[in-house]
Amino acid sequence: MMAEPDGPVELVIEGMLHSGEAFGRLADGRTVHVPNGTPGDRLSVRITDERKSHLEAEIAAVAVPGPDRVEPPCPHADACGGCDFQFLSVAAQVRVKLDLFRRAFQQHGIGGHLPEVEFHRSPEPLGYRHRLRLGVVRAGGRPLIGLRRRHSRQLLEIDSCPVAAPAVNRLLREIRDRHLIEPEPGELVLLAGDRGTGDVEAIFEDRRGGTRWIRRPAEPVRFRTASDLEIGLSPLAFSQANPAVAREIASRIDGLVKDRKTRVVELFAGIGTFTAGLARKAAWVDAVETDAAALAQLKDNLQRLHLLNVKVFPAAVSADLAPRTGPAGLLVLDPPWDGCEALPAFVSHLKPERIGYVSCHPATLARDLRPVLETGSYRIVSCGLFDQFPMTAHIESVTVLERN
């Protein structure tokens, strides 16, 4: 094990990582990861930790800024762990995300299968987030509400968040100013609809597992999809945080339905963000979801919209489930960050004409697609990145495969 430098050392930033950190190399060849760096920066850094594969560091000073470095729009950008690309220009964020996405496919040995990748920007780089989860702790007899500090469980108190929608920030201020929560450790979830009707709600989840409503709206919180359907949302269940970009993604998924005869299997259906549009256009949808809160909201949405051509499977997505679903000409999936290792089993069973994979993690996407592509039975016909979370390293994509 090599000794760490005693004082600050000079580091030139070579590029960005999937974690959102920047990286460079010391004179002895060791790689250094540092938050808030941008390509081309010449920095003075302090080494904070030594790992097996790399060193961790923090910026002591920016000697010469890189060409893409900008002043961050958030006063908490140095310390907050929520947004890791605030020091990058918006144009540079696009280039970096495209590079990171392609790199994931190359690292899994399937870079040659990737066609030209489209990039769909968020209409707004700030004020887009309609769902926000904050931590709450007791501080001097009052509740301290904030976001996690980078690489820490400690909270950074905030009055507002620049990437949160105005309605979310207004709700946060109301909760604080009117003392609507007790100084009890837990998490606060804020949610706003996108219809401009002031439909907002909030829940508090304490560390004992209890949940209580802090604010319930007069009108249900809803999201209008690309099919002009209103999907009910719930702070208890995951929902897309950027409605404008979510509509674009839903439109892409809706467009995969070939005709009214199409049958669909949808994995990780969630609250029905894509299910509703698919059911409106297709003959039948098998929708698989395991989370209880999401299932409740999914069933409520289907019932309210009178979509009777959907069978809901309250089950975890696994290879064992594949033979119970289908037939289907279209397979749609939107897994969490750890992907869907059961994908090959569903493809083998269903043999769909098309696959639409909505991913939030390029590495697990590439891992899951590799065995499907290596069969030679499918090819990628389109791939688009959708900037669901500007100012962060988060990469949302829609990859479409067709059977050869």
XYZ file of C-alpha atoms in Angstrom:
404
model
C 0.000 0.000 0.000
C 1.444 3.323 -1.062
C 1.511 6.268 1.337
C -0.952 9.078 0.771
C 0.452 12.572 0.081
C 0.807 14.661 3.252
C -0.534 17.885 1.766
C -2.483 19.149 -1.230
C -1.417 17.788 -4.605
C -2.046 18.988 -8.134
C -4.540 17.064 -10.242
C -5.750 17.575 -13.798
C -9.276 16.274 -14.378
C -9.426 13.851 -17.300
C -13.121 12.924 -17.305
C -16.258 12.007 -15.405
C -17.489 8.793 -13.789
C -20.916 7.144 -13.565
C -20.921 8.107 -9.876
C -20.943 11.773 -10.860
C -17.407 12.312 -9.587
C -14.518 13.510 -11.734
C -11.216 11.652 -12.034
C -7.571 12.368 -12.715
C -4.211 10.686 -12.153
C -1.288 11.526 -9.903
C 2.271 11.565 -11.175
C 2.721 8.007 -9.855
C -0.215 6.789 -11.990
C -2.782 6.351 -9.219
C -6.353 7.355 -10.096
C -8.064 9.968 -7.937
C -11.835 10.479 -7.678
C -12.989 13.948 -6.693
C -16.494 15.470 -6.477
C -17.343 18.757 -8.197
C -14.499 18.509 -10.687
C -15.024 19.181 -14.403
C -12.979 18.006 -17.410
C -9.875 20.113 -17.934
C -9.783 21.517 -14.396
C -6.333 21.972 -12.856
C -6.998 21.461 -9.155
C -5.261 21.404 -5.824
C -6.799 18.455 -3.949
C -6.513 16.853 -0.526
C -6.499 13.052 -0.373
C -9.219 11.902 2.038
C -9.227 8.114 1.614
C -7.335 5.294 -0.046
C -9.294 2.490 -1.715
C -8.053 -0.643 -3.461
C -8.665 0.778 -6.922
C -8.328 4.529 -6.393
C -7.855 7.445 -4.027
C -10.653 9.724 -2.824
C -10.032 13.460 -2.622
C -11.682 16.830 -2.093
C -10.959 20.101 -3.842
C -8.712 22.487 -1.912
C -8.585 25.066 -4.713
C -9.345 25.428 -8.413
C -6.057 26.623 -9.906
C -7.275 26.766 -13.516
C -10.944 26.028 -14.324
C -11.745 23.732 -17.223
C -13.663 25.057 -20.249
C -16.969 23.565 -19.030
C -16.849 24.790 -15.414
C -19.649 27.175 -14.417
C -20.929 28.787 -11.241
C -23.470 26.370 -9.734
C -27.085 27.560 -9.497
C -27.422 26.132 -5.973
C -25.722 27.689 -2.916
C -25.368 24.201 -1.403
C -23.680 22.600 -4.426
C -20.335 22.142 -2.642
C -21.790 20.030 0.154
C -25.136 18.580 -0.985
C -25.161 15.022 -2.283
C -28.250 15.525 -4.454
C -26.818 17.085 -7.630
C -23.333 16.147 -8.792
C -23.169 18.037 -12.120
C -23.963 21.568 -10.923
C -20.452 22.767 -11.818
C -20.808 21.503 -15.419
C -22.393 23.606 -18.145
C -25.660 22.209 -19.486
C -24.027 21.507 -22.869
C -21.199 19.610 -21.155
C -23.712 17.557 -19.141
C -25.173 16.321 -22.440
C -21.744 15.315 -23.795
C -20.754 13.604 -20.556
C -23.980 11.597 -20.285
C -23.727 10.409 -23.876
C -20.128 9.375 -23.260
C -20.935 7.540 -20.026
C -23.820 5.703 -21.698
C -21.724 4.533 -24.648
C -18.894 3.591 -22.295
C -21.196 1.246 -20.340
C -22.019 -0.674 -23.519
C -18.352 -0.854 -24.492
C -17.395 -2.153 -21.038
C -19.932 -4.987 -21.428
C -18.629 -5.862 -24.860
C -21.710 -4.782 -26.847
C -20.679 -1.299 -27.980
C -20.904 -2.453 -31.601
C -24.614 -3.158 -31.207
C -25.426 0.441 -30.273
C -26.845 2.677 -33.035
C -26.700 6.466 -33.006
C -27.901 7.614 -29.572
C -30.410 10.470 -29.458
C -30.472 12.959 -26.587
C -33.724 14.532 -25.389
C -33.176 17.504 -23.109
C -35.429 18.481 -20.266
C -37.360 21.649 -21.160
C -36.019 23.168 -17.925
C -32.667 22.413 -16.259
C -34.053 23.734 -12.946
C -37.436 23.677 -11.227
C -38.400 20.386 -12.869
C -38.601 17.996 -9.948
C -42.163 17.283 -8.757
C -41.205 14.707 -6.135
C -38.677 15.316 -3.363
C -37.598 13.174 -0.409
C -35.947 14.980 2.511
C -34.546 13.852 5.815
C -35.762 15.141 9.177
C -33.851 15.146 12.488
C -34.202 16.934 15.820
C -32.007 20.020 16.201
C -32.331 22.038 19.396
C -35.942 21.019 19.922
C -37.023 21.818 16.357
C -37.170 19.753 13.160
C -34.187 20.182 10.842
C -35.334 19.415 7.278
C -32.772 18.871 4.578
C -30.904 16.712 2.086
C -28.000 14.357 2.767
C -24.511 15.731 2.597
C -22.292 14.077 0.030
C -21.022 10.661 1.220
C -22.701 11.201 4.582
C -25.867 10.468 6.542
C -25.750 13.986 7.978
C -28.395 16.446 6.852
C -27.801 19.777 5.165
C -30.688 22.079 6.056
C -32.278 23.776 3.046
C -34.972 26.420 2.595
C -35.606 25.447 -1.024
C -34.102 23.283 -3.759
C -33.330 24.824 -7.186
C -34.214 21.621 -9.063
C -37.563 21.231 -7.239
C -40.756 22.516 -8.841
C -42.059 25.808 -7.412
C -45.076 24.018 -5.888
C -42.757 21.628 -4.035
C -40.667 24.488 -2.632
C -43.818 26.352 -1.558
C -45.014 23.238 0.265
C -41.639 22.847 1.984
C -41.769 26.448 3.212
C -45.351 25.990 4.419
C -44.422 22.884 6.397
C -41.516 24.677 8.031
C -43.205 28.027 8.634
C -46.406 26.531 10.048
C -44.546 23.888 12.079
C -46.546 21.059 10.521
C -44.144 18.297 11.624
C -42.662 17.401 14.977
C -38.867 17.260 15.469
C -38.853 13.486 15.068
C -36.266 11.586 12.970
C -37.628 10.311 9.678
C -38.201 11.303 6.076
C -40.517 13.817 4.451
C -41.874 13.118 0.954
C -43.272 16.048 -1.047
C -45.267 15.535 -4.239
C -46.861 17.935 -6.712
C -49.011 17.269 -9.764
C -48.410 18.931 -13.114
C -51.867 20.326 -13.868
C -51.264 23.743 -12.301
C -54.123 23.326 -9.831
C -52.106 23.471 -6.636
C -52.434 19.732 -6.168
C -49.685 18.941 -3.653
C -49.368 16.500 -0.797
C -46.842 15.391 1.778
C -46.256 12.435 4.084
C -43.864 11.876 6.956
C -42.287 8.456 7.482
C -40.774 8.059 10.949
C -37.935 5.663 11.686
C -40.266 3.248 13.453
C -42.014 2.558 10.165
C -45.063 4.730 10.789
C -46.491 6.963 8.051
C -48.767 9.956 8.488
C -50.150 12.544 6.101
C -48.948 16.106 6.561
C -50.877 17.636 3.674
C -53.668 16.094 1.588
C -55.001 18.006 -1.428
C -58.580 18.918 -2.192
C -57.994 17.495 -5.675
C -56.048 14.274 -6.346
C -52.438 14.723 -7.409
C -52.235 13.602 -11.022
C -49.890 13.480 -14.012
C -51.112 13.936 -17.586
C -49.540 11.368 -19.915
C -48.702 11.585 -23.609
C -52.024 9.833 -24.310
C -53.836 12.679 -22.496
C -54.731 10.336 -19.640
C -54.517 11.530 -16.050
C -52.531 9.138 -13.857
C -53.070 9.468 -10.129
C -49.880 9.800 -8.090
C -49.098 8.942 -4.482
C -46.215 9.947 -2.198
C -46.297 6.346 -0.959
C -45.244 4.940 -4.347
C -42.483 5.732 -6.840
C -43.402 8.081 -9.675
C -41.439 9.891 -12.359
C -40.149 13.174 -10.934
C -39.901 15.190 -14.173
C -43.379 15.240 -15.782
C -42.315 16.872 -19.058
C -39.634 14.252 -19.721
C -41.845 11.437 -18.419
C -44.406 12.406 -21.072
C -41.760 12.092 -23.787
C -40.758 8.661 -22.521
C -44.396 7.546 -22.329
C -44.916 8.742 -25.892
C -41.978 6.629 -27.047
C -43.376 3.585 -25.240
C -46.914 4.179 -26.570
C -45.456 4.292 -30.067
C -44.165 0.729 -29.761
C -47.702 -0.654 -29.983
C -47.979 -1.782 -33.608
C -51.766 -1.950 -33.844
C -54.901 -2.660 -31.847
C -54.201 -6.409 -31.989
C -50.921 -6.074 -30.071
C -50.626 -7.903 -26.748
C -48.182 -6.506 -24.190
C -46.296 -7.803 -21.165
C -45.116 -4.966 -18.930
C -42.611 -5.659 -16.153
C -42.205 -3.237 -13.206
C -45.480 -1.512 -14.075
C -45.416 0.744 -11.003
C -48.424 3.040 -10.683
C -49.310 2.662 -14.370
C -47.394 5.547 -15.961
C -46.927 3.453 -19.116
C -49.645 0.856 -18.486
C -52.505 3.258 -19.147
C -51.210 4.393 -22.535
C -50.371 0.838 -23.554
C -53.832 -0.394 -22.573
C -55.495 2.438 -24.517
C -53.740 1.344 -27.733
C -53.222 -2.432 -27.343
C -55.537 -5.428 -27.177
C -54.260 -6.677 -23.823
C -51.629 -5.885 -21.172
C -50.170 -8.194 -18.527
C -48.790 -5.763 -15.923
C -46.351 -7.076 -13.297
C -45.682 -5.160 -10.065
C -44.781 -6.222 -6.529
C -44.715 -3.037 -4.410
C -47.929 -2.781 -2.360
C -48.306 1.008 -2.599
C -47.641 0.994 -6.338
C -50.093 -1.857 -6.839
C -52.843 0.005 -4.995
C -52.285 3.123 -7.106
C -52.044 1.076 -10.320
C -55.386 -0.628 -9.688
C -57.005 2.696 -8.757
C -55.756 4.289 -11.989
C -56.951 1.409 -14.166
C -60.376 1.423 -12.532
C -60.819 5.194 -12.749
C -59.804 5.212 -16.425
C -62.047 2.211 -17.190
C -59.150 0.208 -18.646
C -60.477 -3.335 -18.431
C -57.968 -4.989 -20.761
C -55.195 -5.228 -18.137
C -54.360 -8.214 -15.962
C -52.313 -7.222 -12.922
C -49.751 -9.722 -11.620
C -48.918 -8.854 -7.972
C -45.543 -10.566 -8.132
C -41.813 -9.969 -8.210
C -40.192 -10.119 -11.636
C -38.323 -13.416 -11.821
C -37.490 -16.084 -14.381
C -40.089 -18.353 -12.744
C -42.838 -15.840 -13.555
C -42.127 -15.740 -17.291
C -44.198 -18.829 -18.268
C -47.260 -17.351 -16.505
C -47.332 -14.244 -18.720
C -48.122 -13.650 -22.354
C -48.485 -14.233 -25.203
C -47.092 -10.869 -26.236
C -45.792 -9.137 -29.316
C -44.346 -6.331 -27.176
C -42.344 -6.597 -23.959
C -41.921 -3.390 -21.932
C -39.880 -3.053 -18.765
C -38.870 -0.191 -16.488
C -36.787 -1.740 -13.693
C -35.067 0.039 -10.796
C -31.327 0.743 -10.941
C -30.356 -2.917 -10.391
C -31.948 -3.891 -13.698
C -33.707 -7.095 -14.716
C -31.552 -10.214 -14.823
C -34.704 -12.227 -15.631
C -35.002 -10.464 -19.015
C -33.532 -13.365 -21.062
C -36.100 -15.759 -19.538
C -39.010 -13.504 -20.569
C -37.571 -12.984 -24.047
C -37.057 -16.737 -24.491
C -40.615 -17.491 -23.376
C -42.487 -14.656 -25.110
C -40.354 -14.226 -28.248
C -41.785 -10.706 -28.665
C -41.480 -8.805 -31.910
C -40.349 -5.721 -29.974
C -38.751 -4.931 -26.606
C -38.874 -1.480 -25.003
C -36.418 -1.194 -22.092
C -36.662 1.966 -19.964
C -33.494 2.159 -17.874
C -32.123 4.436 -15.160
C -28.706 2.719 -15.027
C -26.619 2.178 -18.191
C -24.416 -0.530 -16.641
C -27.297 -2.837 -15.679
C -29.035 -2.093 -18.987
C -25.960 -3.232 -20.921
C -25.574 -6.286 -18.651
C -29.209 -7.313 -19.228
C -29.136 -6.747 -22.993
C -25.904 -8.596 -23.643
C -27.308 -12.179 -23.474
C -30.334 -11.119 -25.552
C -28.161 -9.589 -28.280
C -25.689 -12.478 -28.243
C -28.438 -14.894 -29.304
C -28.470 -13.091 -32.655
C -32.278 -13.025 -32.589
C -32.603 -9.336 -31.684
C -31.020 -6.055 -32.693
C -31.189 -2.550 -31.216
C -33.123 -0.315 -33.600
C -33.200 2.883 -31.548
C -31.802 4.324 -28.347
C -32.554 7.647 -26.737
C -31.358 9.344 -23.571
C -33.989 11.398 -21.771
C -32.628 14.011 -19.374
C -34.958 13.180 -16.503
C -32.623 14.734 -13.914
C -30.537 17.684 -15.178
C -27.695 18.734 -12.868
C -27.144 15.095 -11.865
C -25.284 12.099 -13.275
C -28.559 10.188 -13.538
C -29.104 8.775 -17.052
C -32.586 7.690 -18.172
C -32.831 5.883 -21.485
C -35.252 4.032 -23.766
C -33.734 1.259 -25.852
C -35.873 -0.495 -28.452
C -35.036 -3.943 -29.826
C -36.687 -5.813 -32.687
C -36.582 -9.488 -33.578
C -34.486 -10.340 -36.647
